[in-house]
């Protein structure tokens, strides 16, 4: 397997704020993905959930399913609740042919709170919560391995695994065979981390990649005005690769040199009323072609 390029539906319809892009239909979204030159997608709130139905729409457009997000609550709810929801999600993704499952711990997360400043108010897990998180993730990882899949942990703004130190702690305390890492350029730069350092350190554990860029002026505004994660997204802190402050060339050089095989998914949520998702998808595709020759 080599590298395959996908794009997330979140630029058309936003799962965190379904009112963003409510007017965009599922068929418009997947048709525009395919027309822009992508061959994969993640799954959004308008996608049919029956594997055969979803496949019939995607196959027509030459799209495969890369993965889909799963919210874990290992730090705040009984493990069995997360496991039951995870197994359903795993089986759906398995039926769709995906090999990786995006997992993010949402216990104490402020990412979905409209008025909570994302920089100052992110949660910090206690030692006990860390133990619940790492042991729970290893169990979910083992369930994924039963189906020849992997969980890829999504470090994320406004959550307990956001910073380099937190990613280090998660990686140090989990079995590499059970817990892999998702590399999201936008979240790392938003948080002030160095994506090159993270990629170099964890290249053997990175099994999924999200490419998103950051608008520098919006990032400044987020800090100055203490905006929440959702306000930041609405105001345009994220954009597609090639449209923001991140230089993807050195990132790509590391990815290429590492022999990475798997998905690179463009994931650039912004307000579709301000940023036409079809035009931005084409912009991303052109920039990636220039930088990676893919
Ligand atoms: O992978 C992701 C999924 C979204 O729901 C999330 O909020 C976004 O920022 C992201 O990186
Ligand atoms: Co992401």
Coordinates of N, CA and C and ligand atoms in Angstrom, one line a residue, residues 69 154 156 182 184 187 210 212 267, ligand 2:
X69 N -14.1 9.3 12.8 CA -13.8 9.8 14.2 C -14.6 9.0 15.2
X154 N -6.1 10.6 18.1 CA -6.1 12.0 17.6 C -5.8 13.0 18.7
X156 N -5.7 16.6 20.1 CA -6.7 17.6 19.7 C -6.7 18.8 20.6
X182 N -2.3 9.4 15.3 CA -2.7 10.2 14.1 C -1.9 11.5 14.2
X184 N -1.8 15.2 13.1 CA -2.7 16.3 12.5 C -1.9 17.6 12.6
X187 N -3.7 20.8 14.2 CA -3.8 20.8 15.7 C -2.4 21.1 16.4
X210 N -3.7 13.8 9.1 CA -4.6 14.8 8.7 C -3.7 16.0 8.3
X212 N -4.0 19.8 7.7 CA -4.8 21.1 7.7 C -3.8 22.2 8.0
X267 N -8.1 17.9 5.8 CA -9.2 18.1 6.7 C -9.1 19.6 7.2
Ligands
LIG2 CO1 -8.0 16.0 12.5

